[in-house]
mmCIF file of C-alpha atoms and ligand atoms in Angstrom:
data_model
loop_
_atom_site.group_PDB
_atom_site.id
_atom_site.type_symbol
_atom_site.label_atom_id
_atom_site.label_comp_id
_atom_site.label_asym_id
_atom_site.label_seq_id
_atom_site.Cartn_x
_atom_site.Cartn_y
_atom_site.Cartn_z
ATOM 1 C CA MET A 1 21.621 23.016 -31.126
ATOM 2 C CA SER A 2 24.534 21.402 -29.310
ATOM 3 C CA LYS A 3 26.532 18.871 -31.277
ATOM 4 C CA ASP A 4 27.917 17.359 -28.085
ATOM 5 C CA LYS A 5 27.292 13.687 -27.605
ATOM 6 C CA PRO A 6 24.860 12.820 -24.815
ATOM 7 C CA SER A 7 26.781 12.228 -21.630
ATOM 8 C CA PHE A 8 25.187 8.803 -21.134
ATOM 9 C CA GLN A 9 24.249 5.998 -23.472
ATOM 10 C CA LEU A 10 20.920 4.164 -23.236
ATOM 11 C CA PRO A 11 21.589 0.430 -23.061
ATOM 12 C CA ALA A 12 20.925 -1.464 -26.285
ATOM 13 C CA GLU A 13 18.031 -3.696 -25.326
ATOM 14 C CA SER A 14 14.910 -5.162 -26.821
ATOM 15 C CA LEU A 15 11.426 -4.025 -25.805
ATOM 16 C CA THR A 16 11.010 -7.233 -23.789
ATOM 17 C CA GLU A 17 14.268 -6.600 -21.949
ATOM 18 C CA ARG A 18 13.292 -3.024 -21.217
ATOM 19 C CA VAL A 19 9.917 -4.066 -19.781
ATOM 20 C CA ALA A 20 11.623 -6.769 -17.728
ATOM 21 C CA ARG A 21 14.133 -4.259 -16.361
ATOM 22 C CA TRP A 22 11.467 -1.827 -15.138
ATOM 23 C CA VAL A 23 8.456 -3.881 -14.024
ATOM 24 C CA ARG A 24 8.762 -5.401 -10.555
ATOM 25 C CA PRO A 25 9.557 -9.133 -10.706
ATOM 26 C CA GLU A 26 6.596 -10.041 -8.471
ATOM 27 C CA ILE A 27 4.235 -8.265 -10.891
ATOM 28 C CA ARG A 28 5.823 -9.960 -13.938
ATOM 29 C CA ALA A 29 5.300 -13.305 -12.200
ATOM 30 C CA LEU A 30 1.524 -12.703 -11.894
ATOM 31 C CA SER A 31 -1.163 -13.560 -14.433
ATOM 32 C CA ALA A 32 -3.787 -10.862 -15.009
ATOM 33 C CA TYR A 33 -7.187 -11.676 -13.436
ATOM 34 C CA HIS A 34 -8.891 -13.757 -16.089
ATOM 35 C CA VAL A 35 -12.565 -13.223 -16.875
ATOM 36 C CA PRO A 36 -13.854 -15.825 -19.374
ATOM 37 C CA ASN A 37 -16.036 -14.876 -22.332
ATOM 38 C CA ALA A 38 -19.601 -15.785 -21.379
ATOM 39 C CA ALA A 39 -21.269 -14.774 -24.674
ATOM 40 C CA GLY A 40 -24.193 -17.072 -25.423
ATOM 41 C CA LEU A 41 -23.779 -19.046 -22.189
ATOM 42 C CA ILE A 42 -25.910 -19.325 -19.054
ATOM 43 C CA LYS A 43 -23.649 -17.328 -16.766
ATOM 44 C CA LEU A 44 -23.320 -19.058 -13.413
ATOM 45 C CA ASP A 45 -19.657 -18.268 -12.741
ATOM 46 C CA ALA A 46 -19.484 -14.877 -11.028
ATOM 47 C CA MET A 47 -22.048 -14.675 -8.196
ATOM 48 C CA GLU A 48 -24.189 -12.165 -10.035
ATOM 49 C CA ASN A 49 -27.879 -11.691 -9.312
ATOM 50 C CA PRO A 50 -29.610 -12.951 -12.510
ATOM 51 C CA TYR A 51 -32.578 -10.578 -12.347
ATOM 52 C CA GLY A 52 -33.283 -7.233 -13.968
ATOM 53 C CA TRP A 53 -35.817 -4.637 -12.808
ATOM 54 C CA PRO A 54 -39.546 -4.357 -13.562
ATOM 55 C CA PRO A 55 -40.195 -2.110 -16.620
ATOM 56 C CA GLU A 56 -41.764 0.693 -14.533
ATOM 57 C CA MET A 57 -38.710 0.859 -12.265
ATOM 58 C CA LEU A 58 -36.373 0.816 -15.271
ATOM 59 C CA SER A 59 -38.179 3.830 -16.765
ATOM 60 C CA GLN A 60 -37.984 5.735 -13.479
ATOM 61 C CA TRP A 61 -34.280 4.978 -13.242
ATOM 62 C CA LEU A 62 -33.661 6.257 -16.776
ATOM 63 C CA GLU A 63 -35.608 9.388 -15.856
ATOM 64 C CA THR A 64 -33.306 9.869 -12.855
ATOM 65 C CA LEU A 65 -30.235 9.469 -15.043
ATOM 66 C CA ARG A 66 -31.552 12.169 -17.379
ATOM 67 C CA GLN A 67 -30.896 14.693 -14.617
ATOM 68 C CA VAL A 68 -27.321 13.608 -13.974
ATOM 69 C CA GLU A 69 -24.756 16.180 -15.031
ATOM 70 C CA LEU A 70 -22.083 14.234 -16.855
ATOM 71 C CA ASN A 71 -20.058 17.383 -17.417
ATOM 72 C CA ARG A 72 -19.544 17.806 -13.668
ATOM 73 C CA TYR A 73 -17.319 15.821 -11.364
ATOM 74 C CA PRO A 74 -19.197 13.630 -8.894
ATOM 75 C CA ASP A 75 -19.888 14.690 -5.304
ATOM 76 C CA PRO A 76 -16.446 13.823 -3.879
ATOM 77 C CA ILE A 77 -17.822 12.616 -0.568
ATOM 78 C CA ALA A 78 -21.066 11.134 -1.986
ATOM 79 C CA ARG A 79 -22.977 12.421 1.010
ATOM 80 C CA GLU A 80 -26.485 11.378 -0.070
ATOM 81 C CA LEU A 81 -25.376 7.966 -1.160
ATOM 82 C CA LYS A 82 -23.580 7.400 2.140
ATOM 83 C CA ASP A 83 -26.735 8.373 4.051
ATOM 84 C CA ARG A 84 -28.784 5.863 2.066
ATOM 85 C CA LEU A 85 -26.181 3.151 2.521
ATOM 86 C CA ARG A 86 -25.982 3.836 6.248
ATOM 87 C CA THR A 87 -29.691 3.070 6.543
ATOM 88 C CA ALA A 88 -29.764 0.204 4.033
ATOM 89 C CA MET A 89 -26.789 -1.572 5.610
ATOM 90 C CA ALA A 90 -27.645 -0.723 9.240
ATOM 91 C CA VAL A 91 -24.267 0.913 9.886
ATOM 92 C CA PRO A 92 -24.262 1.683 13.633
ATOM 93 C CA PRO A 93 -24.271 5.300 14.835
ATOM 94 C CA GLY A 94 -20.726 6.518 15.399
ATOM 95 C CA ALA A 95 -19.225 4.334 12.671
ATOM 96 C CA ASP A 96 -17.777 6.062 9.611
ATOM 97 C CA ILE A 97 -18.139 4.924 6.002
ATOM 98 C CA LEU A 98 -15.545 4.732 3.212
ATOM 99 C CA LEU A 99 -16.719 4.076 -0.356
ATOM 100 C CA GLY A 100 -14.846 2.190 -3.038
ATOM 101 C CA ASN A 101 -15.251 1.462 -6.723
ATOM 102 C CA GLY A 102 -16.258 -2.068 -5.752
ATOM 103 C CA SER A 103 -14.966 -3.615 -2.551
ATOM 104 C CA ASP A 104 -11.913 -4.679 -4.560
ATOM 105 C CA GLU A 105 -10.878 -1.032 -4.576
ATOM 106 C CA ILE A 106 -11.369 -0.825 -0.813
ATOM 107 C CA ILE A 107 -8.954 -3.741 -0.344
ATOM 108 C CA GLN A 108 -6.507 -1.846 -2.550
ATOM 109 C CA MET A 109 -6.904 1.372 -0.522
ATOM 110 C CA LEU A 110 -6.378 -0.472 2.751
ATOM 111 C CA LEU A 111 -3.213 -2.171 1.556
ATOM 112 C CA LEU A 112 -1.844 0.986 -0.077
ATOM 113 C CA ALA A 113 -2.195 2.782 3.236
ATOM 114 C CA LEU A 114 -0.619 -0.069 5.206
ATOM 115 C CA ALA A 115 1.967 -1.062 2.606
ATOM 116 C CA ASP A 116 5.399 -1.934 3.806
ATOM 117 C CA SER A 117 7.371 -4.806 2.342
ATOM 118 C CA GLN A 118 8.060 -6.149 5.816
ATOM 119 C CA GLN A 119 4.390 -6.330 6.736
ATOM 120 C CA THR A 120 1.974 -9.166 6.371
ATOM 121 C CA VAL A 121 -1.552 -9.523 5.040
ATOM 122 C CA LEU A 122 -3.110 -12.639 6.538
ATOM 123 C CA SER A 123 -6.117 -14.592 5.348
ATOM 124 C CA VAL A 124 -7.239 -18.172 4.890
ATOM 125 C CA GLU A 125 -6.954 -20.596 1.971
ATOM 126 C CA PRO A 126 -9.095 -21.229 0.117
ATOM 127 C CA GLY A 127 -10.263 -17.628 0.333
ATOM 128 C CA PHE A 128 -10.973 -14.645 -1.881
ATOM 129 C CA VAL A 129 -8.046 -14.378 -4.313
ATOM 130 C CA MET A 130 -7.851 -10.577 -4.375
ATOM 131 C CA TYR A 131 -6.444 -10.381 -0.821
ATOM 132 C CA HIS A 132 -3.322 -12.180 -2.017
ATOM 133 C CA MET A 133 -3.168 -10.442 -5.388
ATOM 134 C CA ILE A 134 -3.514 -6.921 -3.981
ATOM 135 C CA ALA A 135 -0.984 -7.695 -1.224
ATOM 136 C CA THR A 136 1.432 -8.463 -4.055
ATOM 137 C CA PHE A 137 0.520 -5.268 -5.947
ATOM 138 C CA ALA A 138 1.172 -3.282 -2.759
ATOM 139 C CA GLY A 139 4.504 -5.016 -2.132
ATOM 140 C CA MET A 140 3.374 -6.676 1.116
ATOM 141 C CA GLN A 141 3.893 -10.215 2.341
ATOM 142 C CA TYR A 142 0.911 -12.582 2.196
ATOM 143 C CA VAL A 143 0.225 -15.505 4.516
ATOM 144 C CA GLY A 144 -2.737 -17.793 3.769
ATOM 145 C CA VAL A 145 -3.581 -20.186 6.595
ATOM 146 C CA PRO A 146 -5.227 -23.394 5.303
ATOM 147 C CA LEU A 147 -8.802 -24.079 6.384
ATOM 148 C CA LYS A 148 -9.703 -27.505 7.781
ATOM 149 C CA ALA A 149 -10.922 -30.178 5.345
ATOM 150 C CA ASP A 150 -14.561 -29.192 6.037
ATOM 151 C CA PHE A 151 -13.621 -25.547 5.284
ATOM 152 C CA SER A 152 -14.041 -24.427 8.891
ATOM 153 C CA LEU A 153 -11.433 -22.135 10.456
ATOM 154 C CA ASP A 154 -8.335 -23.780 11.880
ATOM 155 C CA THR A 155 -8.316 -21.269 14.704
ATOM 156 C CA ASP A 156 -5.188 -22.625 16.396
ATOM 157 C CA ALA A 157 -3.282 -22.383 13.122
ATOM 158 C CA VAL A 158 -4.578 -18.848 12.509
ATOM 159 C CA LEU A 159 -3.584 -17.776 16.039
ATOM 160 C CA ALA A 160 -0.127 -19.328 15.609
ATOM 161 C CA ALA A 161 0.315 -17.501 12.278
ATOM 162 C CA ILE A 162 -0.815 -14.220 13.887
ATOM 163 C CA ALA A 163 1.702 -14.672 16.714
ATOM 164 C CA LYS A 164 4.472 -15.434 14.215
ATOM 165 C CA HIS A 165 3.782 -12.828 11.495
ATOM 166 C CA GLN A 166 2.150 -10.028 13.525
ATOM 167 C CA PRO A 167 -0.074 -9.120 10.563
ATOM 168 C CA ALA A 168 -0.921 -5.510 9.757
ATOM 169 C CA ILE A 169 -4.264 -6.744 8.478
ATOM 170 C CA VAL A 170 -6.383 -9.905 8.513
ATOM 171 C CA PHE A 171 -9.155 -10.520 5.958
ATOM 172 C CA LEU A 172 -11.949 -13.007 6.659
ATOM 173 C CA ALA A 173 -14.833 -13.313 4.228
ATOM 174 C CA TYR A 174 -18.109 -14.013 6.049
ATOM 175 C CA PRO A 175 -19.518 -16.094 4.283
ATOM 176 C CA ASN A 176 -16.303 -17.252 2.699
ATOM 177 C CA ASN A 177 -15.713 -17.302 -1.053
ATOM 178 C CA PRO A 178 -15.322 -19.841 -2.687
ATOM 179 C CA THR A 179 -16.500 -22.238 0.023
ATOM 180 C CA GLY A 180 -19.803 -20.518 0.901
ATOM 181 C CA ASN A 181 -19.737 -21.251 4.648
ATOM 182 C CA LEU A 182 -19.852 -18.916 7.641
ATOM 183 C CA PHE A 183 -16.949 -19.284 10.059
ATOM 184 C CA SER A 184 -17.705 -19.562 13.776
ATOM 185 C CA GLU A 185 -18.501 -16.179 15.298
ATOM 186 C CA ALA A 186 -16.681 -17.075 18.531
ATOM 187 C CA ASP A 187 -13.521 -18.051 16.591
ATOM 188 C CA ILE A 188 -13.606 -14.790 14.655
ATOM 189 C CA LYS A 189 -13.877 -12.820 17.908
ATOM 190 C CA THR A 190 -10.833 -14.660 19.271
ATOM 191 C CA ILE A 191 -8.948 -13.752 16.089
ATOM 192 C CA ILE A 192 -9.970 -10.089 16.315
ATOM 193 C CA GLN A 193 -8.672 -9.947 19.882
ATOM 194 C CA ALA A 194 -5.373 -11.637 18.970
ATOM 195 C CA THR A 195 -4.618 -9.485 15.908
ATOM 196 C CA PRO A 196 -2.146 -6.632 16.440
ATOM 197 C CA GLY A 197 -3.344 -4.803 13.311
ATOM 198 C CA VAL A 198 -6.822 -4.468 11.851
ATOM 199 C CA VAL A 199 -9.341 -7.213 10.989
ATOM 200 C CA VAL A 200 -11.641 -6.800 7.989
ATOM 201 C CA ILE A 201 -14.769 -8.933 7.977
ATOM 202 C CA ASP A 202 -15.687 -9.037 4.296
ATOM 203 C CA GLU A 203 -19.458 -9.425 4.108
ATOM 204 C CA ALA A 204 -19.774 -9.430 0.308
ATOM 205 C CA TYR A 205 -22.445 -12.174 0.578
ATOM 206 C CA HIS A 206 -24.249 -10.728 3.579
ATOM 207 C CA ALA A 207 -27.571 -10.444 1.727
ATOM 208 C CA PHE A 208 -27.835 -14.254 1.654
ATOM 209 C CA ALA A 209 -26.395 -15.043 5.082
ATOM 210 C CA ASP A 210 -28.557 -13.430 7.792
ATOM 211 C CA GLU A 211 -25.482 -13.023 10.011
ATOM 212 C CA SER A 212 -23.267 -9.975 10.373
ATOM 213 C CA PHE A 213 -20.537 -8.316 12.388
ATOM 214 C CA MET A 214 -21.916 -4.872 11.436
ATOM 215 C CA PRO A 215 -23.729 -4.346 14.788
ATOM 216 C CA GLN A 216 -20.409 -4.973 16.595
ATOM 217 C CA VAL A 217 -18.189 -2.836 14.395
ATOM 218 C CA MET A 218 -17.678 -0.200 17.118
ATOM 219 C CA ASP A 219 -17.104 -2.758 19.890
ATOM 220 C CA TYR A 220 -13.433 -3.278 18.993
ATOM 221 C CA ASP A 221 -10.517 -0.966 18.205
ATOM 222 C CA ASN A 222 -9.487 -3.065 15.234
ATOM 223 C CA LEU A 223 -12.644 -4.291 13.499
ATOM 224 C CA LEU A 224 -13.822 -3.074 10.084
ATOM 225 C CA VAL A 225 -16.793 -4.467 8.159
ATOM 226 C CA MET A 226 -16.813 -4.440 4.360
ATOM 227 C CA ARG A 227 -19.881 -4.752 2.136
ATOM 228 C CA THR A 228 -20.636 -4.515 -1.566
ATOM 229 C CA VAL A 229 -23.783 -3.910 -3.583
ATOM 230 C CA SER A 230 -22.493 -6.300 -6.270
ATOM 231 C CA LYS A 231 -24.265 -9.425 -5.036
ATOM 232 C CA MET A 232 -27.496 -7.517 -4.283
ATOM 233 C CA GLY A 233 -28.092 -7.079 -8.005
ATOM 234 C CA LEU A 234 -25.864 -4.078 -8.721
ATOM 235 C CA ALA A 235 -22.577 -5.656 -9.823
ATOM 236 C CA GLY A 236 -22.356 -3.339 -12.827
ATOM 237 C CA LEU A 237 -22.256 -0.221 -10.644
ATOM 238 C CA ARG A 238 -19.007 -1.091 -8.831
ATOM 239 C CA LEU A 239 -19.745 0.119 -5.319
ATOM 240 C CA GLY A 240 -18.332 -1.163 -2.045
ATOM 241 C CA LEU A 241 -18.414 0.136 1.502
ATOM 242 C CA LEU A 242 -16.195 -0.098 4.562
ATOM 243 C CA ALA A 243 -17.609 0.709 7.997
ATOM 244 C CA GLY A 244 -15.651 1.287 11.188
ATOM 245 C CA PRO A 245 -14.044 3.796 13.545
ATOM 246 C CA ALA A 246 -13.084 7.182 12.068
ATOM 247 C CA ALA A 247 -9.557 6.817 13.450
ATOM 248 C CA TRP A 248 -8.881 4.091 10.836
ATOM 249 C CA LEU A 249 -11.126 5.353 8.058
ATOM 250 C CA ASP A 250 -9.702 8.906 8.129
ATOM 251 C CA GLU A 251 -6.305 7.426 7.252
ATOM 252 C CA PHE A 252 -7.637 5.177 4.468
ATOM 253 C CA GLU A 253 -9.638 8.102 3.069
ATOM 254 C CA LYS A 254 -6.319 9.813 2.283
ATOM 255 C CA VAL A 255 -5.433 7.219 -0.367
ATOM 256 C CA ARG A 256 -8.889 7.246 -1.952
ATOM 257 C CA LEU A 257 -8.832 8.906 -5.384
ATOM 258 C CA PRO A 258 -11.066 12.002 -5.147
ATOM 259 C CA TYR A 259 -13.898 10.999 -7.510
ATOM 260 C CA ASN A 260 -13.788 7.216 -7.302
ATOM 261 C CA ILE A 261 -17.588 6.848 -7.222
ATOM 262 C CA ASN A 262 -18.795 8.206 -10.552
ATOM 263 C CA VAL A 263 -21.988 10.230 -11.066
ATOM 264 C CA LEU A 264 -23.878 7.365 -12.736
ATOM 265 C CA THR A 265 -23.052 5.003 -9.882
ATOM 266 C CA GLN A 266 -24.037 7.559 -7.244
ATOM 267 C CA ALA A 267 -27.361 8.338 -8.916
ATOM 268 C CA SER A 268 -28.152 4.708 -9.742
ATOM 269 C CA ALA A 269 -27.264 3.320 -6.316
ATOM 270 C CA GLU A 270 -29.320 6.004 -4.570
ATOM 271 C CA PHE A 271 -32.227 5.151 -6.850
ATOM 272 C CA ALA A 272 -31.856 1.397 -6.333
ATOM 273 C CA LEU A 273 -31.714 1.773 -2.557
ATOM 274 C CA GLN A 274 -35.004 3.685 -2.674
ATOM 275 C CA HIS A 275 -36.434 0.498 -4.177
ATOM 276 C CA ALA A 276 -34.744 -1.816 -1.728
ATOM 277 C CA GLU A 277 -37.856 -4.017 -1.562
ATOM 278 C CA VAL A 278 -37.305 -5.071 -5.195
ATOM 279 C CA LEU A 279 -33.708 -6.086 -4.487
ATOM 280 C CA GLN A 280 -34.820 -7.818 -1.279
ATOM 281 C CA ALA A 281 -37.461 -9.872 -3.114
ATOM 282 C CA GLN A 282 -34.804 -10.984 -5.621
ATOM 283 C CA THR A 283 -32.450 -11.940 -2.800
ATOM 284 C CA ASP A 284 -35.211 -13.935 -1.072
ATOM 285 C CA GLN A 285 -35.894 -15.754 -4.319
ATOM 286 C CA ILE A 286 -32.171 -16.556 -4.737
ATOM 287 C CA LYS A 287 -32.031 -17.934 -1.175
ATOM 288 C CA GLN A 288 -34.966 -20.240 -1.895
ATOM 289 C CA ASP A 289 -33.417 -21.373 -5.147
ATOM 290 C CA ARG A 290 -30.104 -22.007 -3.410
ATOM 291 C CA ASN A 291 -31.924 -24.618 -1.321
ATOM 292 C CA TRP A 292 -33.439 -26.178 -4.424
ATOM 293 C CA LEU A 293 -30.028 -26.266 -6.148
ATOM 294 C CA ASP A 294 -28.376 -27.738 -3.048
ATOM 295 C CA GLN A 295 -30.950 -30.546 -2.897
ATOM 296 C CA ALA A 296 -30.751 -31.208 -6.636
ATOM 297 C CA LEU A 297 -26.941 -31.456 -6.502
ATOM 298 C CA ARG A 298 -27.099 -33.785 -3.501
ATOM 299 C CA GLN A 299 -29.253 -36.195 -5.497
ATOM 300 C CA ILE A 300 -26.511 -36.668 -8.091
ATOM 301 C CA ASP A 301 -24.224 -39.618 -7.361
ATOM 302 C CA GLY A 302 -20.520 -38.924 -7.023
ATOM 303 C CA LEU A 303 -20.757 -35.272 -5.955
ATOM 304 C CA THR A 304 -19.868 -33.810 -2.559
ATOM 305 C CA VAL A 305 -21.906 -30.663 -1.950
ATOM 306 C CA TYR A 306 -20.803 -28.061 0.600
ATOM 307 C CA PRO A 307 -23.521 -26.186 2.511
ATOM 308 C CA SER A 308 -23.707 -22.544 1.464
ATOM 309 C CA ARG A 309 -24.859 -19.328 3.136
ATOM 310 C CA ALA A 310 -24.082 -17.340 -0.026
ATOM 311 C CA ASN A 311 -25.518 -17.162 -3.567
ATOM 312 C CA PHE A 312 -23.284 -19.927 -4.895
ATOM 313 C CA ILE A 313 -22.555 -23.573 -4.104
ATOM 314 C CA LEU A 314 -19.192 -25.317 -4.089
ATOM 315 C CA PHE A 315 -19.192 -28.997 -5.011
ATOM 316 C CA ARG A 316 -16.559 -31.653 -5.477
ATOM 317 C CA VAL A 317 -16.682 -33.955 -8.486
ATOM 318 C CA PRO A 318 -15.127 -37.423 -8.885
ATOM 319 C CA ASP A 319 -11.331 -37.505 -8.786
ATOM 320 C CA GLY A 320 -9.701 -35.861 -11.830
ATOM 321 C CA GLN A 321 -13.039 -35.001 -13.514
ATOM 322 C CA ALA A 322 -13.260 -31.238 -12.908
ATOM 323 C CA ASP A 323 -11.757 -30.075 -16.229
ATOM 324 C CA VAL A 324 -13.783 -32.528 -18.302
ATOM 325 C CA LEU A 325 -17.003 -31.644 -16.496
ATOM 326 C CA PHE A 326 -16.372 -27.913 -16.716
ATOM 327 C CA GLU A 327 -15.790 -28.144 -20.485
ATOM 328 C CA ALA A 328 -18.785 -30.436 -20.997
ATOM 329 C CA LEU A 329 -21.028 -28.000 -19.091
ATOM 330 C CA LYS A 330 -19.708 -25.174 -21.249
ATOM 331 C CA ALA A 331 -20.388 -27.185 -24.398
ATOM 332 C CA ALA A 332 -23.922 -27.671 -23.054
ATOM 333 C CA GLY A 333 -24.222 -23.874 -22.693
ATOM 334 C CA VAL A 334 -23.539 -23.387 -18.953
ATOM 335 C CA LEU A 335 -20.569 -21.469 -17.560
ATOM 336 C CA VAL A 336 -19.549 -22.283 -13.965
ATOM 337 C CA LYS A 337 -16.232 -21.665 -12.179
ATOM 338 C CA ASN A 338 -13.559 -24.328 -12.274
ATOM 339 C CA LEU A 339 -11.508 -24.115 -9.080
ATOM 340 C CA ASP A 340 -9.554 -27.321 -9.583
ATOM 341 C CA LYS A 341 -6.451 -25.465 -10.766
ATOM 342 C CA ALA A 342 -6.165 -23.612 -7.454
ATOM 343 C CA GLY A 343 -5.278 -27.038 -6.008
ATOM 344 C CA GLY A 344 -5.101 -27.837 -2.294
ATOM 345 C CA LEU A 345 -8.547 -28.205 -0.765
ATOM 346 C CA LEU A 346 -10.121 -27.035 -4.023
ATOM 347 C CA LYS A 347 -8.850 -29.942 -6.104
ATOM 348 C CA ASP A 348 -11.788 -31.419 -8.091
ATOM 349 C CA CYS A 349 -14.058 -28.516 -7.072
ATOM 350 C CA LEU A 350 -16.477 -26.500 -9.207
ATOM 351 C CA ARG A 351 -18.559 -23.544 -8.032
ATOM 352 C CA VAL A 352 -21.985 -22.669 -9.375
ATOM 353 C CA THR A 353 -23.809 -19.380 -8.824
ATOM 354 C CA VAL A 354 -27.530 -19.579 -8.100
ATOM 355 C CA GLY A 355 -29.334 -18.386 -11.240
ATOM 356 C CA THR A 356 -33.017 -18.150 -12.155
ATOM 357 C CA PRO A 357 -35.069 -21.344 -11.665
ATOM 358 C CA THR A 358 -34.836 -21.951 -15.440
ATOM 359 C CA GLU A 359 -31.061 -21.526 -15.426
ATOM 360 C CA ASN A 360 -30.661 -23.771 -12.380
ATOM 361 C CA THR A 361 -32.765 -26.483 -13.998
ATOM 362 C CA ALA A 362 -30.743 -26.222 -17.234
ATOM 363 C CA PHE A 363 -27.525 -26.572 -15.227
ATOM 364 C CA ILE A 364 -28.770 -29.612 -13.272
ATOM 365 C CA SER A 365 -30.053 -31.419 -16.376
ATOM 366 C CA ALA A 366 -26.791 -30.729 -18.246
ATOM 367 C CA LEU A 367 -24.799 -32.062 -15.297
ATOM 368 C CA LYS A 368 -26.962 -35.181 -15.026
ATOM 369 C CA GLN A 369 -26.637 -35.890 -18.732
ATOM 370 C CA ILE A 370 -22.863 -35.538 -18.582
ATOM 371 C CA LEU A 371 -22.522 -37.741 -15.507
ATOM 372 C CA VAL A 372 -24.670 -40.691 -16.677
HETATM 373 N N1 LIG B 1 -15.085 -9.946 -1.356
HETATM 374 C C1 LIG B 1 -15.443 -11.181 -1.703
HETATM 375 C C2 LIG B 1 -15.413 -12.250 -0.670
HETATM 376 C C3 LIG B 1 -15.839 -11.470 -3.019
HETATM 377 O O1 LIG B 1 -16.169 -12.715 -3.356
HETATM 378 C C4 LIG B 1 -15.868 -10.419 -3.966
HETATM 379 C C5 LIG B 1 -16.303 -10.605 -5.404
HETATM 380 N N2 LIG B 1 -16.228 -11.817 -5.942
HETATM 381 C C6 LIG B 1 -15.469 -9.159 -3.554
HETATM 382 C C7 LIG B 1 -15.095 -8.946 -2.242
HETATM 383 C C8 LIG B 1 -15.389 -8.003 -4.512
HETATM 384 O O2 LIG B 1 -16.619 -7.503 -4.801
HETATM 385 P P1 LIG B 1 -16.834 -6.127 -5.572
HETATM 386 O O3 LIG B 1 -15.465 -5.616 -5.968
HETATM 387 O O4 LIG B 1 -17.689 -6.476 -6.725
HETATM 388 O O5 LIG B 1 -17.497 -5.214 -4.595
#
């Protein structure tokens, strides 16, 4: 063994200093995505479908899982699942499909493929937070154009921002999260035509909205439509879909990790889509209950309720009361989402997911008791 001294000396530094030296400053500046502990609470914070499956369907599903070979890698292209999704989501002929481990992963794949520190991801504020977060992970610039006070698109401002920043990609959620509204179709078309890069219409809440850009996905060179099964009652599976022209999707496919859709997800999603009528009945129920919840909230003095086309409702509480109300609801056993800290147009806003009729009633009575 050589007794020579090493030719270089590692700097004397603490663990904290070492981490700080190697992790990118923009990542150190972030906070990890926080998911609150919902144990023992009525969970109305995350836009989940509150329903399980009928016992007979559960047994059939478990029977299906019995045949899954856990020792084998999944089908890398998930051919059968894609076929089922194509039918279930009415993907037009000629459009290709890319699958992600949740639509969050699709956003990540898109930005990884487009990443360049000079390039811009553009969306609206308030909007879905992951567009901004993943832009940061990928080392891209992010521009969030404020919505108008009624949460409609400020199309002139979006067009001006597009002209200035020449975005590589524009994300618009349709309906929007966390506001719940659908933007004007005509405005979105104008934006698609003005965007130099690609426009992703994120239809995570499509099941509750009855409107879609999916039929038009092949009518433009730069339109992609994203969906997820999360809000249809399958949030635990982590499965999202992007539809659009092969010319784009072939490139994004290159950054997809080979087996990103695991065997249990493939088998379970295929099974669930064969029982689409069960999921559809649950969605119909949630839509009805959204109307009930909307009316019940509107009858409470001091709240401003925003119309929703999704499975959640955004409402504004009296000035400065959001934190107190959020905590009081939690103490009463109901977890909603407090958006006040995001500031801007979301100051004093809470968001509630539509639950079962019993959960919705519990939420409304807790809120009434707190507000009297
Ligand atoms: N897009 C929007 C607008 C969302 O609100 C969400 C989830 N909250 C997602 C995408 C991500 O959905 P998932 O990763 O569960 O498919």
